[in-house]
PDB file of C-alpha atoms and ligand atoms in Angstrom:
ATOM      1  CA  UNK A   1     116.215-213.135  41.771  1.00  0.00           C
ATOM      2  CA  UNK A   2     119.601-211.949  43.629  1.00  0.00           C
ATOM      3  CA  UNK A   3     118.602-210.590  47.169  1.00  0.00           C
ATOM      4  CA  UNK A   4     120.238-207.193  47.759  1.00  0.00           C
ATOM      5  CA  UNK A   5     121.899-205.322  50.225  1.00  0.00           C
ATOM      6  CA  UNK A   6     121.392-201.301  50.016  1.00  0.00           C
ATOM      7  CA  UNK A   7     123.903-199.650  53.072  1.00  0.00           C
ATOM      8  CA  UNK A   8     123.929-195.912  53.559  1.00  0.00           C
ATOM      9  CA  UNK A   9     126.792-194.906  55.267  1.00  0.00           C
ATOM     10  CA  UNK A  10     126.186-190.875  56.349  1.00  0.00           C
ATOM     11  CA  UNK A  11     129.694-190.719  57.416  1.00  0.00           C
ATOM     12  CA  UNK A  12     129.668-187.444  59.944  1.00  0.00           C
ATOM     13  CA  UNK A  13     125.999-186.032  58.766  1.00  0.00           C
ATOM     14  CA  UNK A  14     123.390-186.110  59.958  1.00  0.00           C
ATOM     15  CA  UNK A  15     122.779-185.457  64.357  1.00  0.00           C
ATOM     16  CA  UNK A  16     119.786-186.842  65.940  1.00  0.00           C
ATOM     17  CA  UNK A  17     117.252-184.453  64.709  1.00  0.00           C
ATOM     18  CA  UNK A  18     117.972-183.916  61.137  1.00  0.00           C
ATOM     19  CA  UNK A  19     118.143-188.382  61.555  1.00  0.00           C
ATOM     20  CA  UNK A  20     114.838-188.717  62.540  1.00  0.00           C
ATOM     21  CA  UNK A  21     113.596-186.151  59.627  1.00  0.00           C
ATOM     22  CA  UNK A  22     115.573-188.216  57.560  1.00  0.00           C
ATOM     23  CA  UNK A  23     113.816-191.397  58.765  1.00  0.00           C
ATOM     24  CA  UNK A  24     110.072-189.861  57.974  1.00  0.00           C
ATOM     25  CA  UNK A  25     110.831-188.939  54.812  1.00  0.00           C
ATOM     26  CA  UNK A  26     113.017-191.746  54.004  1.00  0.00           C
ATOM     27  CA  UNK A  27     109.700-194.080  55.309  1.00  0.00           C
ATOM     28  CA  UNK A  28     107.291-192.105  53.589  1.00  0.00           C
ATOM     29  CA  UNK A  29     108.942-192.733  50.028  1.00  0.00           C
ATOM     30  CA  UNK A  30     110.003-196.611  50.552  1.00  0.00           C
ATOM     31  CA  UNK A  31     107.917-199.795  51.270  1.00  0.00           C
ATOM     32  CA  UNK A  32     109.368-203.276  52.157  1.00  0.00           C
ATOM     33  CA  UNK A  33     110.567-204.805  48.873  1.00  0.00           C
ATOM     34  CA  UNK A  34     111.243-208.895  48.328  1.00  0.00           C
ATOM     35  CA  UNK A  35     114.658-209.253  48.654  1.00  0.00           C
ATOM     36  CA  UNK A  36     115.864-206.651  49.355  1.00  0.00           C
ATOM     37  CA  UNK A  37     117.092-204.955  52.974  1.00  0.00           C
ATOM     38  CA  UNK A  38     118.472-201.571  53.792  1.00  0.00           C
ATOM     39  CA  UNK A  39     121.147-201.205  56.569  1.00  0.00           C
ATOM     40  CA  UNK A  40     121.721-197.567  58.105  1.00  0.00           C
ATOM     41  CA  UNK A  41     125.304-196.546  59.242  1.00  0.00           C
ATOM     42  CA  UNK A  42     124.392-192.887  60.934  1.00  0.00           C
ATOM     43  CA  UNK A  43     127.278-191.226  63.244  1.00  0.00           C
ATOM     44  CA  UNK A  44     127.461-192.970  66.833  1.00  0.00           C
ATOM     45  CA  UNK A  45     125.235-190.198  68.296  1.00  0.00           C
ATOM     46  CA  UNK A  46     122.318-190.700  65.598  1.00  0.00           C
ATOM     47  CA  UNK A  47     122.192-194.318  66.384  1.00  0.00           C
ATOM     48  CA  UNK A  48     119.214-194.670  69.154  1.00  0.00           C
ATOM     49  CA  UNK A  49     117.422-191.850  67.361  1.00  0.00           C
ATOM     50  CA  UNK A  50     117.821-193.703  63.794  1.00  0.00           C
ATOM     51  CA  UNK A  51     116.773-197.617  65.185  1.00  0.00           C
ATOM     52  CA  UNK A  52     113.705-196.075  67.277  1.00  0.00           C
ATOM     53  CA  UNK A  53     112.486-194.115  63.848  1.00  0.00           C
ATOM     54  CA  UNK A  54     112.789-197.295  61.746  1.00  0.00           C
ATOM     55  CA  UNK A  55     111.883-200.048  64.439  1.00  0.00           C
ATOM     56  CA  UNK A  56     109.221-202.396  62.802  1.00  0.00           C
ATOM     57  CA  UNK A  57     110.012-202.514  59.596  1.00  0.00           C
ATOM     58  CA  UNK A  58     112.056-205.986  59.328  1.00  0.00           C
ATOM     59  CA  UNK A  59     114.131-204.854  55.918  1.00  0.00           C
ATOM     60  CA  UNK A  60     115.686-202.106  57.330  1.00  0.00           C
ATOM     61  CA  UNK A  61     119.053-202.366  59.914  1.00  0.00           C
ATOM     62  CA  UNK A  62     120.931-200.124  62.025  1.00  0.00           C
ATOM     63  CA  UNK A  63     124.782-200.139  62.172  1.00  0.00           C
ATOM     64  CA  UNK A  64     127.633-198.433  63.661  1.00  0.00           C
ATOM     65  CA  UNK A  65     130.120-196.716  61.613  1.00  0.00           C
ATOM     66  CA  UNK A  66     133.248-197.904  63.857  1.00  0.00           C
ATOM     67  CA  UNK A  67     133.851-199.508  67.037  1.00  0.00           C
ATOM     68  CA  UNK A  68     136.747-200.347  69.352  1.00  0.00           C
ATOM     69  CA  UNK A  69     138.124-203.617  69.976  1.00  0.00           C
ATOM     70  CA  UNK A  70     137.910-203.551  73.896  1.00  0.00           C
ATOM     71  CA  UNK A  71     134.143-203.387  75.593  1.00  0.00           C
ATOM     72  CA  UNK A  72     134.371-201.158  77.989  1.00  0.00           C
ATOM     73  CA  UNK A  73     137.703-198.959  79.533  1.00  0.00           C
ATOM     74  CA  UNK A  74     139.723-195.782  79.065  1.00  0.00           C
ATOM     75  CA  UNK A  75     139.515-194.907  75.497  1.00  0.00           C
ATOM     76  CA  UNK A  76     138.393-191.164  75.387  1.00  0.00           C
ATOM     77  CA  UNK A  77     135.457-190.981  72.063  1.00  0.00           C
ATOM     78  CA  UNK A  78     135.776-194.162  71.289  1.00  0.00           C
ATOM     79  CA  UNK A  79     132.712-196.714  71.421  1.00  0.00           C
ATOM     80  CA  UNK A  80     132.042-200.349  72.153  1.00  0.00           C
ATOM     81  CA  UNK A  81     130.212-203.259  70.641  1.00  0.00           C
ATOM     82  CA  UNK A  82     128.036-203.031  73.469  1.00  0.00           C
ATOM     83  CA  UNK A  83     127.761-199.903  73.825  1.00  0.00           C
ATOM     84  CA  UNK A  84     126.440-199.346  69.867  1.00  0.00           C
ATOM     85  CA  UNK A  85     124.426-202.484  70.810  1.00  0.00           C
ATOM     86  CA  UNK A  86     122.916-200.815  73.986  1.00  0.00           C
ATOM     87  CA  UNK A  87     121.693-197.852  71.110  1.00  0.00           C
ATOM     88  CA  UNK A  88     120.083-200.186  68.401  1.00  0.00           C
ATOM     89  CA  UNK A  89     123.244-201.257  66.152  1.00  0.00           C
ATOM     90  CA  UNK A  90     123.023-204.929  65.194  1.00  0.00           C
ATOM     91  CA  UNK A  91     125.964-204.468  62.541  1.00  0.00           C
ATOM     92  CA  UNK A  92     129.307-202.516  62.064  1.00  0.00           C
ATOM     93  CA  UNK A  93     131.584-201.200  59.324  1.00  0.00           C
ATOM     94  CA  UNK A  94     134.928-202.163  59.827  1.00  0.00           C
ATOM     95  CA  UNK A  95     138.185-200.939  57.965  1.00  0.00           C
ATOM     96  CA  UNK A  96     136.159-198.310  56.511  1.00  0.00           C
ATOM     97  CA  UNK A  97     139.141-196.258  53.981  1.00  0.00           C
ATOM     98  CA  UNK A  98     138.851-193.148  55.825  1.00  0.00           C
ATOM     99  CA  UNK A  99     139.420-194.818  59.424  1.00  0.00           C
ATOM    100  CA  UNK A 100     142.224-196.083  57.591  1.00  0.00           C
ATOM    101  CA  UNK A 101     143.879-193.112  55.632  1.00  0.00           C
ATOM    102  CA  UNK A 102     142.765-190.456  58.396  1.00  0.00           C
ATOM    103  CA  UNK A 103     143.019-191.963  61.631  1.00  0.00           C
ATOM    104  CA  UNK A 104     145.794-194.641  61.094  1.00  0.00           C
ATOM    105  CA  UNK A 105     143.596-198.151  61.407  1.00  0.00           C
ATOM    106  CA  UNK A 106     146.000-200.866  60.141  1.00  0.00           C
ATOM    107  CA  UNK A 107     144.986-204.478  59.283  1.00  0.00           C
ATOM    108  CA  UNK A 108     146.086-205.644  62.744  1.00  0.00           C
ATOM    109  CA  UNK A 109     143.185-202.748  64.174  1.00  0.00           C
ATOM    110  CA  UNK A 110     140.551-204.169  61.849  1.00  0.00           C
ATOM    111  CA  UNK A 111     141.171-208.044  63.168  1.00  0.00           C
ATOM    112  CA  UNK A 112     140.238-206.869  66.746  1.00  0.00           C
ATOM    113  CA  UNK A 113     137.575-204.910  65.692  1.00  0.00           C
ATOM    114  CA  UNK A 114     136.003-207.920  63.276  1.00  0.00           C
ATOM    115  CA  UNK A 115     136.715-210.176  66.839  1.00  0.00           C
ATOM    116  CA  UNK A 116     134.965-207.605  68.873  1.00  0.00           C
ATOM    117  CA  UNK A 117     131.513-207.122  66.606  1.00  0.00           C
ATOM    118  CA  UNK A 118     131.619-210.895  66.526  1.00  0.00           C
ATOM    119  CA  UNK A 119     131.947-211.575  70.389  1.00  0.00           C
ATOM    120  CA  UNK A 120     128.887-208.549  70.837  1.00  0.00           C
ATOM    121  CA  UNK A 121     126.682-210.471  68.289  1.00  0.00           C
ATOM    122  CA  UNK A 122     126.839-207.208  65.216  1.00  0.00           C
ATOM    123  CA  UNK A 123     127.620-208.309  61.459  1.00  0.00           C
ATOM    124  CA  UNK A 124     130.837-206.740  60.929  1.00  0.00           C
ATOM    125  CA  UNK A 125     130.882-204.969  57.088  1.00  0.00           C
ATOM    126  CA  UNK A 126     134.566-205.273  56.225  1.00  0.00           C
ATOM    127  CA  UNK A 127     135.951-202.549  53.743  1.00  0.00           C
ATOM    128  CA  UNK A 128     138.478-203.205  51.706  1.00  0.00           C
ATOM    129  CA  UNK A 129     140.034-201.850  48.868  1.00  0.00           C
ATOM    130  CA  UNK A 130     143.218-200.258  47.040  1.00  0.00           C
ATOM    131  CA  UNK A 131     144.481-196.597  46.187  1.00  0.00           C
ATOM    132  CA  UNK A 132     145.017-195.541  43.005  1.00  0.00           C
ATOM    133  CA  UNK A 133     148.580-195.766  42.988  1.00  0.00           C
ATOM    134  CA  UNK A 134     148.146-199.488  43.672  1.00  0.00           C
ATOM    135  CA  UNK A 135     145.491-200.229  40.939  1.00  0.00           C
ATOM    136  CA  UNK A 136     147.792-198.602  38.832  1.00  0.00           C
ATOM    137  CA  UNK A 137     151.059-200.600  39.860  1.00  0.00           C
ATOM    138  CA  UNK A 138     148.917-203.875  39.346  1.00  0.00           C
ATOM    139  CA  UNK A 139     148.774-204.395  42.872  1.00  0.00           C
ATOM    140  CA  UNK A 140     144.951-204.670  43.152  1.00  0.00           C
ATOM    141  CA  UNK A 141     144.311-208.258  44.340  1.00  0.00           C
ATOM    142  CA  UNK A 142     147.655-208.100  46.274  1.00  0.00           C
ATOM    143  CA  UNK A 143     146.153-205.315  48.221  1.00  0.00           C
ATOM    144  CA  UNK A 144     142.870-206.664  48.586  1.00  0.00           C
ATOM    145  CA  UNK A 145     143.979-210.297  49.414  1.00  0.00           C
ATOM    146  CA  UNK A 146     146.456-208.995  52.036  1.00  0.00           C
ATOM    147  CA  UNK A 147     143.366-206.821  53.675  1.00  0.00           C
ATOM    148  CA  UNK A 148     141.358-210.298  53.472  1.00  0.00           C
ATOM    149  CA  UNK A 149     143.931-212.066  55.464  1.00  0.00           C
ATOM    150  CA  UNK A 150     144.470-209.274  57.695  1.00  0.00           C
ATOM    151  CA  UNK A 151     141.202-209.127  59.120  1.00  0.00           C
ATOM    152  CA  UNK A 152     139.924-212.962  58.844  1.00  0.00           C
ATOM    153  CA  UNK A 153     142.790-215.128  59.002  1.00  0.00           C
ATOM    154  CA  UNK A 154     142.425-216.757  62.140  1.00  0.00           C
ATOM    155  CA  UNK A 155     138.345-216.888  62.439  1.00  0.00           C
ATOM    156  CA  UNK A 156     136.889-219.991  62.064  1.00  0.00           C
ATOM    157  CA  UNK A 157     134.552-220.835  59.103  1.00  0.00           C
ATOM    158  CA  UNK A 158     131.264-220.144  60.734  1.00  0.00           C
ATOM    159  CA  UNK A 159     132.576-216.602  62.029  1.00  0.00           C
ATOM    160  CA  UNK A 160     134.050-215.909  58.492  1.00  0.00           C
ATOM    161  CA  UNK A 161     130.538-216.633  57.004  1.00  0.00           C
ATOM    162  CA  UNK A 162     129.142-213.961  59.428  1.00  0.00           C
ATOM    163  CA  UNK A 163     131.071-211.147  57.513  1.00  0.00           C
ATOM    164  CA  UNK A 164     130.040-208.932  54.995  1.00  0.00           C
ATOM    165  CA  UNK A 165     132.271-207.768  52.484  1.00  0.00           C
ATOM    166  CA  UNK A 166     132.306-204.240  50.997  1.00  0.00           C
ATOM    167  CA  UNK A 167     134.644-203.874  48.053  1.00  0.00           C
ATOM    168  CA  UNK A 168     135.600-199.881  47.905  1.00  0.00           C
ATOM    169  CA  UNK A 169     138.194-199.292  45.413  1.00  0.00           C
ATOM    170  CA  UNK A 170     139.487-196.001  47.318  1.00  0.00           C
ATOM    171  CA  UNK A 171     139.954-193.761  43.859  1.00  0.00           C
ATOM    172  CA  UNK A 172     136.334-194.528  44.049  1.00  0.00           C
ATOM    173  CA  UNK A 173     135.010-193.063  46.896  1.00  0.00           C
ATOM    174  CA  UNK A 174     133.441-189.787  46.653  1.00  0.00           C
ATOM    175  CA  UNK A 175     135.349-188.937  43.148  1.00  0.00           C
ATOM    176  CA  UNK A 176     132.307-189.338  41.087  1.00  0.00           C
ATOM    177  CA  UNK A 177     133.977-191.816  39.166  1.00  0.00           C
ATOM    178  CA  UNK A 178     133.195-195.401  39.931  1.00  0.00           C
ATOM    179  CA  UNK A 179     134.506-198.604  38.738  1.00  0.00           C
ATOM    180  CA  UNK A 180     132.913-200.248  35.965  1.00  0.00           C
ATOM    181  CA  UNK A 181     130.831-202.820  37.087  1.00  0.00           C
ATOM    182  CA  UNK A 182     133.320-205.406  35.059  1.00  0.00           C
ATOM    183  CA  UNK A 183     135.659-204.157  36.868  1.00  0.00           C
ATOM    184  CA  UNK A 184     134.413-204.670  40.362  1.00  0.00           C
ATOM    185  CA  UNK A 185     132.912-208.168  39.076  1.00  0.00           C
ATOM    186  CA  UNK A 186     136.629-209.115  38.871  1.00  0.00           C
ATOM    187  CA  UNK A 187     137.793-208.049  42.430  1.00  0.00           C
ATOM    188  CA  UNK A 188     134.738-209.468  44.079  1.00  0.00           C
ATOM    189  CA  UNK A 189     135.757-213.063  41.715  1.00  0.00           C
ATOM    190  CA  UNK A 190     138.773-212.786  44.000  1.00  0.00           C
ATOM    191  CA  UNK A 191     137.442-212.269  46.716  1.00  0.00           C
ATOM    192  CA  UNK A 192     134.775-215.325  46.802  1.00  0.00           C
ATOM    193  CA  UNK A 193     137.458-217.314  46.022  1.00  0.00           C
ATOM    194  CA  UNK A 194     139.584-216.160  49.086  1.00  0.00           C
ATOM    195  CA  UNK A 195     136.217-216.550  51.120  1.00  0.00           C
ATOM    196  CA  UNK A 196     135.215-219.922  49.698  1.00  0.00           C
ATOM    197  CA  UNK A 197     139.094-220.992  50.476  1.00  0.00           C
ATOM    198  CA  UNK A 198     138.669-220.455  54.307  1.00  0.00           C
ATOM    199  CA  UNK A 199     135.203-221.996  54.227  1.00  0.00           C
ATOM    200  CA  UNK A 200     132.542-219.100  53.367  1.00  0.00           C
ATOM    201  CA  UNK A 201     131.662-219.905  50.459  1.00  0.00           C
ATOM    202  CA  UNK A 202     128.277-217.879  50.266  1.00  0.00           C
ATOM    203  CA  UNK A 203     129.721-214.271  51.101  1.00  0.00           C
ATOM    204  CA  UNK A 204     127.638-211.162  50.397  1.00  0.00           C
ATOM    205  CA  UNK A 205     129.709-208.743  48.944  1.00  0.00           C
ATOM    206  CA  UNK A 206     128.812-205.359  48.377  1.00  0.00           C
ATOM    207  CA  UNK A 207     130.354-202.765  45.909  1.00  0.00           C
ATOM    208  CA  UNK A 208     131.206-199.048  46.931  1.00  0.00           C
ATOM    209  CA  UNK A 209     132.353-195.886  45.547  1.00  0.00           C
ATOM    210  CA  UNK A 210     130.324-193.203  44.363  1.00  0.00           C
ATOM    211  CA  UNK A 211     127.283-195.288  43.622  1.00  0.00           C
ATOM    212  CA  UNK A 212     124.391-192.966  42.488  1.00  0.00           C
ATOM    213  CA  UNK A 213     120.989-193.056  40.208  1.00  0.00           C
ATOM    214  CA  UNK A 214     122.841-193.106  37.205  1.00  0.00           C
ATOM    215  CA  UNK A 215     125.546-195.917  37.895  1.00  0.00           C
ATOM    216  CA  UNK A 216     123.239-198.385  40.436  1.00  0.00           C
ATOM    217  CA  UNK A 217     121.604-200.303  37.069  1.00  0.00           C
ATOM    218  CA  UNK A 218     124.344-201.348  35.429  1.00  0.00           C
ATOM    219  CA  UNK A 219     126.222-201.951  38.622  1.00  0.00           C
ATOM    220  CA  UNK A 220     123.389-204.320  40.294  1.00  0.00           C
ATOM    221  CA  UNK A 221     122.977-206.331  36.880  1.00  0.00           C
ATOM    222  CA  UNK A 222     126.215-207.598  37.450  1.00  0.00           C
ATOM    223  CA  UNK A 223     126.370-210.890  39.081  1.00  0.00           C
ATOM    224  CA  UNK A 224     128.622-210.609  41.485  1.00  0.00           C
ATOM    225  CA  UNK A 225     127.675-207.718  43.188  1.00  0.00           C
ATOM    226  CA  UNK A 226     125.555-208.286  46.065  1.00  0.00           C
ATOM    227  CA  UNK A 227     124.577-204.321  46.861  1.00  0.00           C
ATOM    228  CA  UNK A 228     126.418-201.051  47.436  1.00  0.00           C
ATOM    229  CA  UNK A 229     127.616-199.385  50.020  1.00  0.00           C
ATOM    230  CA  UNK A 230     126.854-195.143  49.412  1.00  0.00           C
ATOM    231  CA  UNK A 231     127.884-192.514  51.102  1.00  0.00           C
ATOM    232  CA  UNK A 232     127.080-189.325  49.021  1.00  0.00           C
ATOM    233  CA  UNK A 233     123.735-190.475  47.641  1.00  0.00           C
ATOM    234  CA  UNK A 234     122.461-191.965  50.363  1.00  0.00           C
ATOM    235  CA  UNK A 235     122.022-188.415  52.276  1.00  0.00           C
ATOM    236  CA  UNK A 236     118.842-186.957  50.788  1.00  0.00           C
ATOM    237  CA  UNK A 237     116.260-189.500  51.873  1.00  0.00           C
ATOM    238  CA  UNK A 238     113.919-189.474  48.939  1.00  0.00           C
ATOM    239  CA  UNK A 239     117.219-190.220  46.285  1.00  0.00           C
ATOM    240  CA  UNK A 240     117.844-192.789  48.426  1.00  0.00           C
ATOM    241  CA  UNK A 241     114.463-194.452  48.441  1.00  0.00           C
ATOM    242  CA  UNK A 242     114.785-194.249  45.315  1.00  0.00           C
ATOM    243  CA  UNK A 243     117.818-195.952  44.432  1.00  0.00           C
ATOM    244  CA  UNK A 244     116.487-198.500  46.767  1.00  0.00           C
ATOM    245  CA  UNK A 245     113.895-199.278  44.326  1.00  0.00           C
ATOM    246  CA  UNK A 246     116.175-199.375  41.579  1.00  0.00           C
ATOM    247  CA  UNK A 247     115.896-202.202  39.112  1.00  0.00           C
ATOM    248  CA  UNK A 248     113.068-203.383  41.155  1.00  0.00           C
ATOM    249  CA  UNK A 249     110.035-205.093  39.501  1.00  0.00           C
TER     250      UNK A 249
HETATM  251  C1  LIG B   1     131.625-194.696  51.290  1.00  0.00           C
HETATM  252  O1  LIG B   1     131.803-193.783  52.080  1.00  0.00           O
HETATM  253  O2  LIG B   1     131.690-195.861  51.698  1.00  0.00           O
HETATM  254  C2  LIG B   1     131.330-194.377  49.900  1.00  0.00           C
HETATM  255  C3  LIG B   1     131.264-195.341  49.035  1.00  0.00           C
HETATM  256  O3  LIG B   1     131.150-193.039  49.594  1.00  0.00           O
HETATM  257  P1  LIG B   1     130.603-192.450  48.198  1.00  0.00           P
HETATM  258  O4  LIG B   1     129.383-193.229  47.824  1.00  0.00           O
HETATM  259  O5  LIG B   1     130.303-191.010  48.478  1.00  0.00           O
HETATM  260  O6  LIG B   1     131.696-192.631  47.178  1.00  0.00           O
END
């Protein structure tokens, strides 16, 4: 049996309050499974709220959403590694599409930011995946590869085996229309084999883009995918719970 990695990314949903109510209801529908762990991304301010609701129960992890390279300074709304730390986060995305598209974050960004969730001790979740326009042009592993070497090249081995991958094909994401799970087997193929080439050869490597009840089956029987990365369906608690339990004996 494959473990699995479930991440809910709530994107900006979700304050404090309506996190916690989340977290009861969440708890209340979902046990500890084999195998299987659940990592939280809330918004920066839901963090403390979301780690204090789910403290003691080992499966489940609290990350950050985004952080800034430098650890402490004048950068007006921006937060740190320690700082997410300080409020429960033990992991981060990184290079998540819509810090790219919307607010600019180029490969050079997402380097300092793997560096900097390294150096504060939080698994860094790298993103990465192509537009439409790109999958269309043929440029899919191009993009992907170039990504890849954008954020890792550099690391050594043992920090390179610390980083999650999250393949999010961006036509993908919040569309309703997900790639095929033979489709996504291929990309993540390519991306082992860029991994195993600078000495990770045991990645995890997630899939996202609108994941839900209906696709999660067929997408977790494939064999290279690791878990999923959601962001609509992971913001009603009980859905989520259950797609958690998905597949599961
Ligand atoms: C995401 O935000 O990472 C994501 C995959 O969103 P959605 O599941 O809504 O497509």
């Amino acid at each position: 049996m494959k473990s699995l990695l479930f991440a809910a990314n709530w994107k900006m949903h979700l304050g404090p309050a309506d996190a916690r109510a989340y977290c009861t209801t969440f708890l209340a529908h979902s046990a500890p499974m084999p195998g299987r762990e659940v990592w939280f991304f809330p918004p920066a301010a839901s963090l403390e709220a979301v780690s204090g609701a789910l403290k003691g129960r080992a499966d489940l992890r609290v990350g950050a959403q985004d952080i800034h390279w430098e650890a402490k300074g004048a950068y007006t709304g921006a937060v740190s590694a320690g700082i997410v730390s300080q409020a429960g986060a033990r992991a981060t995305l990184v290079g998540h599409s819509e810090r790219r598209k919307i607010f600019g974050e180029t490969d050079a960004d997402t380097a300092r930011k793997v560096r900097a969730a390294l150096a504060g001790g939080l698994t860094p979740m790298l993103c990465v995946g192509e537009e439409l326009k790109e999958r269309e042009a043929g440029n899919t592993l191009a993009v992907v590869t170039r990504q890849l070497a954008g954020a890792l090249d550099g690391l050594s081995a043992g920090d390179i085996e610390r980083v999650v991958l999250a393949y999010e094909p961006v036509w993908a994401i919040g569309t309703g229309r997900n790639a095929t799970p033979q489709d996504a087997g291929a990309v993540h193929r390519q991306i082992r084999t860029w991994l195993a080439g600078h000495g990770a050869p045991h990645p995890r490597v997630l899939y996202g883009g609108s994941v839900n009840l209906g696709n999660i089956a067929a997408l977790l029987a494939e064999a290279e995918i690791d878990g999923v990365l959601v962001g609509g369906a992971s913001l009603e608690p009980d859905g989520w719970a259950q797609l958690v339990r998905t597949g599961a004996p």
